[in-house]
Coordinates of C-alpha atoms in Angstrom, one line a residue:
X1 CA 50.3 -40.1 -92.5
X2 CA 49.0 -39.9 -88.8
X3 CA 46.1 -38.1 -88.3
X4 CA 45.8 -35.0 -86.1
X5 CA 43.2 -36.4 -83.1
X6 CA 40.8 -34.9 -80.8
X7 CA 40.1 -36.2 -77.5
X8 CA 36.0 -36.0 -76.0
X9 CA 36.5 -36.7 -72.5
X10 CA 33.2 -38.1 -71.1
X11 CA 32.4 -35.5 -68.3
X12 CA 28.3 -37.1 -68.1
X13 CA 27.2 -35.6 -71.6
X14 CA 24.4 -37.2 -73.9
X15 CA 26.1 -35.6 -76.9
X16 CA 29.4 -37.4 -77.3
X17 CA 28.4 -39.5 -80.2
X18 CA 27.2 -36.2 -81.5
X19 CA 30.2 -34.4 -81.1
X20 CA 32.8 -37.0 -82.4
X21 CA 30.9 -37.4 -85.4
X22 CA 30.8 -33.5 -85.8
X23 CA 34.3 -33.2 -85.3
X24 CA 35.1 -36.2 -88.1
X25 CA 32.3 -34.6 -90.6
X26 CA 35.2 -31.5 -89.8
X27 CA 37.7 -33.6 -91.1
X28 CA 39.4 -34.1 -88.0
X29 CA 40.0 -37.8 -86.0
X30 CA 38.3 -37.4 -82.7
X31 CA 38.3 -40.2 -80.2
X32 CA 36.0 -40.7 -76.7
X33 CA 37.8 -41.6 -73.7
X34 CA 36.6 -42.0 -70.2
X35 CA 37.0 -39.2 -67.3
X36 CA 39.5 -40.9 -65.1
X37 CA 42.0 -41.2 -68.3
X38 CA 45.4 -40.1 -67.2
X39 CA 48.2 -38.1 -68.5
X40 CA 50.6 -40.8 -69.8
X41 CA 47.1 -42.7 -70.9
X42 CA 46.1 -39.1 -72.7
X43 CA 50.1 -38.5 -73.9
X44 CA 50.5 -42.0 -75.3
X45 CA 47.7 -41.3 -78.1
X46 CA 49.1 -40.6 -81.1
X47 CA 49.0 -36.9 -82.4
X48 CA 46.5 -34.9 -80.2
X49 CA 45.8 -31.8 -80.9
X50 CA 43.6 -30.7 -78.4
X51 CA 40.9 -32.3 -75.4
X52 CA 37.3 -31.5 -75.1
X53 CA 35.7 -32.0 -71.3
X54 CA 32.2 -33.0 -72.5
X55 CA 29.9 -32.7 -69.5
X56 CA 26.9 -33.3 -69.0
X57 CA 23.2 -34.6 -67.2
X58 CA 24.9 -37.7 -65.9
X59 CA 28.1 -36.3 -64.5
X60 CA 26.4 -36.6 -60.9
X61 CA 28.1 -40.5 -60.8
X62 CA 27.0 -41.6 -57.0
X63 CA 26.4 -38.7 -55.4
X64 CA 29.3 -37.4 -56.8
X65 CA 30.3 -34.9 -59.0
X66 CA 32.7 -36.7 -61.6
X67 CA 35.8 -34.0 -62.9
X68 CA 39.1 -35.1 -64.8
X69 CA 42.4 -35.6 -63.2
X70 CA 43.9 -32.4 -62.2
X71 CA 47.1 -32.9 -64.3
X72 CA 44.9 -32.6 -67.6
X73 CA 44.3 -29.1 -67.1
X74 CA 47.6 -28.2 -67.0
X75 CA 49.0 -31.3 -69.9
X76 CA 50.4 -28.2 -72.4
X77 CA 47.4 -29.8 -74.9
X78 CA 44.8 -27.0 -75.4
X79 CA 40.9 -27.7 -73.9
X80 CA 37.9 -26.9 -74.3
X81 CA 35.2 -27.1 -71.7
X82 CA 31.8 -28.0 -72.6
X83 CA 30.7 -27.1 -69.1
X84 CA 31.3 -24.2 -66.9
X85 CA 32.4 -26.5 -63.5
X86 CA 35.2 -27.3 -65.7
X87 CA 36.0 -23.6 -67.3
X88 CA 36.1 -22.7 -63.1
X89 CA 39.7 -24.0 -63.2
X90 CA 42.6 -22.1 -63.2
X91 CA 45.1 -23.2 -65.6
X92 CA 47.1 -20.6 -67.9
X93 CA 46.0 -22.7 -71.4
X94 CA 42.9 -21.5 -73.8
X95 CA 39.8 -23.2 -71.8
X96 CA 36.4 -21.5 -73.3
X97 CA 32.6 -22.6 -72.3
X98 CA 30.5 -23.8 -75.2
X99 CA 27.4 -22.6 -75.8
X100 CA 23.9 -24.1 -76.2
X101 CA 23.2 -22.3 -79.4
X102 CA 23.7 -25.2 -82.3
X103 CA 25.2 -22.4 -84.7
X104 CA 27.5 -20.9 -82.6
X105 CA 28.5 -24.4 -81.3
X106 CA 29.9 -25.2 -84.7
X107 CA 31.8 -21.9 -85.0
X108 CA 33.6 -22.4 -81.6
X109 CA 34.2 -25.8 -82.3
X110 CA 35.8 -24.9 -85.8
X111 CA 37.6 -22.5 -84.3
X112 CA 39.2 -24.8 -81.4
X113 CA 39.9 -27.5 -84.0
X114 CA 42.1 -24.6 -86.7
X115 CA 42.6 -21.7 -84.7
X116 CA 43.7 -23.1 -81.5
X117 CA 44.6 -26.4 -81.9
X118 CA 46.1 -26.0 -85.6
X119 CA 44.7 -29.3 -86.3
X120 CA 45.4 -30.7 -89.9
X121 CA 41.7 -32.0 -91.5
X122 CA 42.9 -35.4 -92.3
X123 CA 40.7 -37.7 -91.2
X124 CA 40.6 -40.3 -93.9
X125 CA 39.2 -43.7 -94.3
X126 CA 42.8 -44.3 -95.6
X127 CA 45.0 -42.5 -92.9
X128 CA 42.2 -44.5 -90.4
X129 CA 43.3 -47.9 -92.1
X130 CA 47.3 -46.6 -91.9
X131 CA 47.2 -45.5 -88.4
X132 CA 45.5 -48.5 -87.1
X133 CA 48.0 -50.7 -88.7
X134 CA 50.9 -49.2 -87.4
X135 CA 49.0 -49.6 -84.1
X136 CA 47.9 -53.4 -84.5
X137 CA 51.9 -53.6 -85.5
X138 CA 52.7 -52.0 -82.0
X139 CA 50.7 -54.0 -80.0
X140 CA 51.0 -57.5 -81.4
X141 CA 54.7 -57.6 -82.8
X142 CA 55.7 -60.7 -84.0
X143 CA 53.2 -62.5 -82.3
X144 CA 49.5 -64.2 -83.0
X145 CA 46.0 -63.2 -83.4
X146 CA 42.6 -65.2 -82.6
X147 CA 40.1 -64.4 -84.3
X148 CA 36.3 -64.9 -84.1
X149 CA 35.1 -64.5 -87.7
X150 CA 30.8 -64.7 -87.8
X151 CA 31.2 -63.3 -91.5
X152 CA 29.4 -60.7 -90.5
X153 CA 30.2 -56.9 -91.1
X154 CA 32.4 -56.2 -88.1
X155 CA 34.3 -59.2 -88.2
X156 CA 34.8 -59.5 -91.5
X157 CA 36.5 -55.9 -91.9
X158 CA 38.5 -56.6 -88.8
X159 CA 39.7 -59.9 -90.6
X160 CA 40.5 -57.8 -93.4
X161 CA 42.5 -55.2 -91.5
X162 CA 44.3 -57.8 -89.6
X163 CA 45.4 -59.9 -93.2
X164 CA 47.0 -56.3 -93.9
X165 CA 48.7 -56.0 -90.6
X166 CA 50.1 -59.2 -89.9
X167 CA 49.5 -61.3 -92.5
X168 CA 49.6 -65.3 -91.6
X169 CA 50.1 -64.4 -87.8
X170 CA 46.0 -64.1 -87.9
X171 CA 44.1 -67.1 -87.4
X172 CA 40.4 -67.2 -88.1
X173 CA 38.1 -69.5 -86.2
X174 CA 34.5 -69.7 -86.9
X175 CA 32.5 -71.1 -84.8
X176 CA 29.0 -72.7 -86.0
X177 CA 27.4 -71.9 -82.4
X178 CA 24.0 -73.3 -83.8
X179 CA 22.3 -69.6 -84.0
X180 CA 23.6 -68.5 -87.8
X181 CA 20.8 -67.6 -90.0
X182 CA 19.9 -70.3 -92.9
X183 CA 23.3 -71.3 -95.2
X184 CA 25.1 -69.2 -93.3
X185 CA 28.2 -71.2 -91.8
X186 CA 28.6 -73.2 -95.2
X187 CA 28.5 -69.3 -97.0
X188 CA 31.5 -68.2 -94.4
X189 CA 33.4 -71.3 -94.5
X190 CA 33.1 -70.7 -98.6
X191 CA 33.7 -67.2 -99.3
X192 CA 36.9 -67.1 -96.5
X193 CA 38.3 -70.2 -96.4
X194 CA 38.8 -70.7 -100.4
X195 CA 37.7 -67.0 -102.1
X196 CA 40.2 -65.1 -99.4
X197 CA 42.3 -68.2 -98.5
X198 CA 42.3 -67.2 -95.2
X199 CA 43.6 -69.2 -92.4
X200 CA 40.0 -70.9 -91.0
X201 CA 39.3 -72.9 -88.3
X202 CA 35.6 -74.1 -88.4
X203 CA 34.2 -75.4 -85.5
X204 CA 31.1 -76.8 -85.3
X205 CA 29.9 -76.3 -81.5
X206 CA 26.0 -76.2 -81.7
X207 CA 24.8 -79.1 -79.4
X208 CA 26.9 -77.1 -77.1
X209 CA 26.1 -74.1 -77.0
X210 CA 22.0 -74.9 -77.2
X211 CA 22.8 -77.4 -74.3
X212 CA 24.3 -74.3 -72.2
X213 CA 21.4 -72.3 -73.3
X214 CA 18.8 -74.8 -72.4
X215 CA 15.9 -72.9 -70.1
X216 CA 17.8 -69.6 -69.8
X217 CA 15.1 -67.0 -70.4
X218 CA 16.8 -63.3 -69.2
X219 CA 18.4 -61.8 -72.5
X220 CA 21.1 -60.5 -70.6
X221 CA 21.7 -63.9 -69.1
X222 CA 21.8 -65.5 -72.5
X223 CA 24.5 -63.1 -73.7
X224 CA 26.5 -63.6 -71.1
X225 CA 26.6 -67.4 -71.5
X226 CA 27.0 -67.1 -75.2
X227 CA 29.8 -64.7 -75.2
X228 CA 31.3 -66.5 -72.5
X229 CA 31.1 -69.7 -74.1
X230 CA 32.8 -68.3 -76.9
X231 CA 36.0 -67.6 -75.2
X232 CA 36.1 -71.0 -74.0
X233 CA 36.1 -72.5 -77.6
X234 CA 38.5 -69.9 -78.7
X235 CA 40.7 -70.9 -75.5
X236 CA 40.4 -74.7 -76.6
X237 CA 41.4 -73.3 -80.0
X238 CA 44.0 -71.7 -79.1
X239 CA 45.6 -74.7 -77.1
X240 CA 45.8 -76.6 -79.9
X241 CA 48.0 -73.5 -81.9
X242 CA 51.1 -72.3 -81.1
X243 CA 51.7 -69.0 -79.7
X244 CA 48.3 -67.3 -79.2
X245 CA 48.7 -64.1 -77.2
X246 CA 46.1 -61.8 -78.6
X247 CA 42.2 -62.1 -79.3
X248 CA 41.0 -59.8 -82.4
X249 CA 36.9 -58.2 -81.9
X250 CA 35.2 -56.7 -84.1
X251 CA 33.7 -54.4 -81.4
X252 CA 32.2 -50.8 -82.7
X253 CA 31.6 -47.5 -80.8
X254 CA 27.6 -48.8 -80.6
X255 CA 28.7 -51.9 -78.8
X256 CA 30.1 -49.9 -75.9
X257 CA 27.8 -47.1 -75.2
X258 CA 25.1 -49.5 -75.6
X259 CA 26.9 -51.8 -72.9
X260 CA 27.6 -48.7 -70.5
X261 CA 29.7 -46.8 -69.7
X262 CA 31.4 -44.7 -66.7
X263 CA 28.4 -42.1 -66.8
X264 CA 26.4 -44.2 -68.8
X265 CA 23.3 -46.9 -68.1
X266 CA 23.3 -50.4 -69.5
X267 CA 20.8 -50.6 -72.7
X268 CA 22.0 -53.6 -73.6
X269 CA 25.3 -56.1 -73.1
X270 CA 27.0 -57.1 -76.1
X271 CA 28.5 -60.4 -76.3
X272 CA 31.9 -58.7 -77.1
X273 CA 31.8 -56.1 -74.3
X274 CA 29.6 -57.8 -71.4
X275 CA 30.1 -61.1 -71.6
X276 CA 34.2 -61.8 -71.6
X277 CA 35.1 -63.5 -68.4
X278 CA 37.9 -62.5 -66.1
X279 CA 40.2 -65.2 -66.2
X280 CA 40.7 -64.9 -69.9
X281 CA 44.1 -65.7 -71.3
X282 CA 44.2 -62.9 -74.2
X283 CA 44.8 -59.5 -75.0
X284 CA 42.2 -58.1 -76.7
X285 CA 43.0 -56.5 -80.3
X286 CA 40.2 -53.9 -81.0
X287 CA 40.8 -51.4 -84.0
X288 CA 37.4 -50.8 -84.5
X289 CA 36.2 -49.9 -81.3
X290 CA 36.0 -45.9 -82.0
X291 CA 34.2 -46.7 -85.5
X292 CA 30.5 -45.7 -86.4
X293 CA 28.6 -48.2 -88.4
X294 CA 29.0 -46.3 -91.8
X295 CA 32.7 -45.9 -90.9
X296 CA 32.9 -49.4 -90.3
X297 CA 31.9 -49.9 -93.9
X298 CA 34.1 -47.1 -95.4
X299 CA 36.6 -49.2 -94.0
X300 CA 35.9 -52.0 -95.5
X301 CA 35.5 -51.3 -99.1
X302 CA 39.1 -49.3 -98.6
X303 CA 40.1 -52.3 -98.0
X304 CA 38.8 -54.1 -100.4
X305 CA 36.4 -56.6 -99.6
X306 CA 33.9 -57.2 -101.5
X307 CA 30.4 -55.2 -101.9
X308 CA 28.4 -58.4 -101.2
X309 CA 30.2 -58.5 -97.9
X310 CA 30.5 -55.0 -96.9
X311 CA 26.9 -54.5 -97.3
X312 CA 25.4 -57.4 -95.6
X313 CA 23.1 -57.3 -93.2
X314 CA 24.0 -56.4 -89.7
X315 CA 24.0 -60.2 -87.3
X316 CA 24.1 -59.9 -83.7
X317 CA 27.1 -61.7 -82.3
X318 CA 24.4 -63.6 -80.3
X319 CA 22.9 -64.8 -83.2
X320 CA 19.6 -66.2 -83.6
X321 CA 19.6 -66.4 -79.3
X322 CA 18.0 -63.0 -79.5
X323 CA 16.0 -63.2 -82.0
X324 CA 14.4 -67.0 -80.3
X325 CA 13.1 -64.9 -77.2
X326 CA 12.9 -66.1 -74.1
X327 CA 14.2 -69.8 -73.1
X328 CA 15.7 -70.8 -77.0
X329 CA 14.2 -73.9 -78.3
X330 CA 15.1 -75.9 -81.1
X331 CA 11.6 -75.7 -82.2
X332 CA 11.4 -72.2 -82.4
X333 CA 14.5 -71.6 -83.7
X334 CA 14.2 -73.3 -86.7
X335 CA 10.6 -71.0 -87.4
X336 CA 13.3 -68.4 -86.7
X337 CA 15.9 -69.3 -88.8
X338 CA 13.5 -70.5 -91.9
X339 CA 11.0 -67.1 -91.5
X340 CA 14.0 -65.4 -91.6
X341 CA 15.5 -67.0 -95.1
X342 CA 11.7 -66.3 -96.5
X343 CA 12.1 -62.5 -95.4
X344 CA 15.5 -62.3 -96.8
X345 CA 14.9 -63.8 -100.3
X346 CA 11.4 -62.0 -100.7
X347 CA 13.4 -58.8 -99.7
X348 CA 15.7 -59.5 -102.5
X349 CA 12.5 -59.9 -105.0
X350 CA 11.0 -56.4 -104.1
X351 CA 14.3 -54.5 -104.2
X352 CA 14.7 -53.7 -101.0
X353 CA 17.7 -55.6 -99.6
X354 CA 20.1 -52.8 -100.4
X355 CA 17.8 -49.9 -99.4
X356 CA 16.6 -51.1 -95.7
X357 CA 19.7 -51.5 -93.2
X358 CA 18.4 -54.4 -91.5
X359 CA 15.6 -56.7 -91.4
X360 CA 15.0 -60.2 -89.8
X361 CA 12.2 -62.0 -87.8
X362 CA 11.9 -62.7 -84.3
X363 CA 9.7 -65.4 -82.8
X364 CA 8.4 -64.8 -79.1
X365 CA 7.7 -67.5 -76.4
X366 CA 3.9 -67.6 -77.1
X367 CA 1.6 -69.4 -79.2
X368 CA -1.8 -67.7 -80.2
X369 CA -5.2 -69.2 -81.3
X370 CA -5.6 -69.9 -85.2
X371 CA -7.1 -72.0 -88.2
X372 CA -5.6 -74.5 -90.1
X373 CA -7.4 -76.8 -92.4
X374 CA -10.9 -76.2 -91.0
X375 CA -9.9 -76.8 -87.5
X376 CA -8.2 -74.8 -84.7
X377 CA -4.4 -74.5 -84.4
X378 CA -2.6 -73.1 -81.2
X379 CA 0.9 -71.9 -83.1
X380 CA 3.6 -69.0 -82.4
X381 CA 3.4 -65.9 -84.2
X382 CA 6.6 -64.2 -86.5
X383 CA 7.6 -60.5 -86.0
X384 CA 9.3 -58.8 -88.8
X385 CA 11.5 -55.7 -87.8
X386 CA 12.9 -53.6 -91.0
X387 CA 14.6 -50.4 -89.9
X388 CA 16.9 -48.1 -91.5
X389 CA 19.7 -46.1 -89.6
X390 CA 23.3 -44.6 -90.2
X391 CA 25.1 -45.0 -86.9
X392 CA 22.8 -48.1 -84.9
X393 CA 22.5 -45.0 -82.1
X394 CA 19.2 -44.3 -83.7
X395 CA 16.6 -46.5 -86.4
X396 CA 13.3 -45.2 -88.3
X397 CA 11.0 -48.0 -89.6
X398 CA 10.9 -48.5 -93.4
X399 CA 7.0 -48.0 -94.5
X400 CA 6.8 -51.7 -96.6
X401 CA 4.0 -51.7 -99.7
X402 CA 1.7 -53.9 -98.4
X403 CA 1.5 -56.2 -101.0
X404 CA 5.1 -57.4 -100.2
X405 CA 3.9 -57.7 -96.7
X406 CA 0.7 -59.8 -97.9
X407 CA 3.7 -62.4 -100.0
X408 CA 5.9 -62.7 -97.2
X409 CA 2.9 -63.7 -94.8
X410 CA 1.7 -65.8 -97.4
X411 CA 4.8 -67.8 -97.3
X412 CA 5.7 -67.8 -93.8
X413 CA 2.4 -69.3 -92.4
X414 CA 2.3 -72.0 -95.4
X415 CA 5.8 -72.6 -95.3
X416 CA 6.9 -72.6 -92.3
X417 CA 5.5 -75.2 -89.8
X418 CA 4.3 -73.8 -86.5
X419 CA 3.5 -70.2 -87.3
X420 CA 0.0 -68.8 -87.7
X421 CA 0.8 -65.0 -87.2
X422 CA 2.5 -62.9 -89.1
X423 CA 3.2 -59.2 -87.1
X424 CA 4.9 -56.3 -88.2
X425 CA 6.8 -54.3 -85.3
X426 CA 6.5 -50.5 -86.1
X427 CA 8.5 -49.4 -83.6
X428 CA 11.3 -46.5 -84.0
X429 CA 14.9 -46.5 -82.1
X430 CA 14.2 -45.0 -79.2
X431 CA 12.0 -46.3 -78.0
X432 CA 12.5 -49.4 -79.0
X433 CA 16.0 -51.0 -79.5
X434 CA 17.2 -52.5 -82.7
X435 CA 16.9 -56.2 -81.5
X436 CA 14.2 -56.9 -79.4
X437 CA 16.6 -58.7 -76.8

């Protein structure tokens, strides 16, 4: 059964996020497309029921004043316009301004979705997963799917999504890029390969990747060069298979605002957003890309993947590289990587790996004064982040009892050679990202 969808057009607002995830909590599929989209771009989506012109603080786009095409306000689909410039067309369909009162935003909005737009509540996880099959279907045909399976969240439900689609046409290829956390290749390599018997590739490219990486300092840089790098393994990859035509990413709605968007600054690039180069050879495969966090996880345990999975913790597709700042070294990534494994495991102990969203360590490019053995050291310190968060748009610090924080810096500065600091970052999302690169 198709779902009934709702388009938010980005007109500059700071509430689209908002606003998509009020019209779902309605029951009702709503989707966020940019303001240039055209009229067989709007027509080709499947079953919309009505367009909202969300505008906003940041419609001002150099020096101009940003407005959709003028064919959309007169496309037969109702509207609604979030901003008076927009209700100052004439067109002969239903076009209201919303108001700023919270309340009364909620009654207008139900009434657009049911009154005027008839729209059908059924946004399910289930229709989601039927609808974006038929979709995947469309798009790839007979043909083949390259995967880049990191084991994490995203890619694991998008591997999942695509097994249901097309089956053996999906190959998975993960690539060991040097930057995993502790056991976490061999734990992939296990649970996919012979648990799902999926078709896995496993390519071990660190020395590569850590030789492109050598004295790169800017974050943005080293994103760039790991997610470019990673198309050119996939590309090698894919030369040695037959009939590769289409590249599957796990990319979620977080990636991309967080990458930037037509009305929107850069926070951060993801390596699936910012970083693909522009002679690649694929079509990109993205089903996930208008998915929340918590839907992203929905969607996974609908499809059946285990809880182990679905609930694991969230893994940059960069990896460790962000977590190593500055210029990566083997040094401090293996303090990285092994702080990390203590965190994780002492976590576990105190109950709190299924009630705080993420947690991990991050080593800076500094060493401090300390005492070892009677006699001064000069070692790095280790920052623990632990935040909790529904959608990754915004995180609140989990309060730690202090005597798990006295164990875990226990273990870390006896543990783990080269560490003689033990920080905890008590920083909320804004103003601090997630990831500290």
């Amino acid at each position: 059964m198709q779902q009934d969808m709702i388009v938010i057009v980005d007109l500059g607002s700071e509430e689209n996020t908002r606003m998509a995830r009020e019209i779902r909590a309605l029951g009702v599929y709503s989707e966020i497309h940019p303001h240039d989209i055209t009229l067989p771009q709007l027509l080709d989506l499947p079953n919309v029921k009505g367009v909202i012109l969300n505008g906003g603080p940041n419609r001002r786009v150099e020096g101009v004043d940003i407005d959709v095409l003028p064919e959309l306000y007169h496309s037969g689909i109702p509207l609604l316009a979030c901003d008076h410039r927009a209700a100052q067309h004439s067109c002969d369909l239903t076009v209201a301004s919303l108001p700023a009162d919270r309340l009364q935003t909620k009654q207008l909005l139900k009434s657009f979705l049911f009154n005027i737009c008839k729209a059908v509540p059924n946004w399910t996880i289930d229709n989601f997963i039927s609808d974006q099959i038929e979709r995947i279907r469309r798009q790839v045909g007979d043909k083949k799917v390259l995967l880049a399976l990191s084991g994490g969240v995203d890619s694991s439900v998008l591997a999942a999504l695509l097994i249901r689609a097309i089956g053996k046409n999906l190959t998975c290829v993960h690539v060991n890029h040097g930057l995993l956390r502790k056991g976490e290749a061999e734990q992939v390599v296990k649970v996919f390969g012979k648990e799902l018997n999926a078709n896995l590739v496993y390519v071990d490219a660190q020395e590569r990747f850590l030789t492109q990486l050598e004295g790169v300092a800017d974050p943005e840089e080293k994103r760039k060069i790991i997610g470019a790098e990673f198309i050119r393994v996939f590309e090698e990859e894919a030369r040695q298979l037959d009939g590769i035509d289409f590249l599957g990413q796990g990319t979620i709605y977080p990636d991309i605002v967080e990458s930037g968007t037509k009305t929107a600054k850069v926070v951060k690039s993801h390596h699936n957003v910012g970083g693909l180069p522009d002679d690649m050879k694929f079509e990109l495969v993205e089903p996930l890309d208008m998915l929340f966090k918590d839907e992203v996880r929905a969607c996974g345990k609908a499809l059946g993947l285990p809880e182990s999975m679905v609930e694991r913790q969230p893994f940059p597709g960069p990896g460790l590289g962000v977590r190593c700042l500055g210029a990566i070294t083997r040094e401090r990534l293996h303090i990285v990587r092994e702080s990390d494994a203590i965190l994780r495991e002492e976590f576990a102990n105190a109950g709190l790996s299924g009630k705080v969203w993420q947690y991990f360590t991050v080593v800076p490019d500094f060493k401090s004064v300390g005492v070892r053995d009677n006699a001064r050291s000069f070692d790095y310190p280790v920052i623990i982040r632990a935040v909790n968060t529904i959608d990754a748009m915004t995180a609140t610090i989990e309060r730690i009892d202090w005597d798990v924080l006295e164990t875990i810096t226990q273990r870390i500065t006896h543990e783990v050679p080269g560490v003689n600091r033990v920080l905890y970052d008590l920083t909320p999302k804004p103003v601090g990202t997630i990831e500290w690169e």
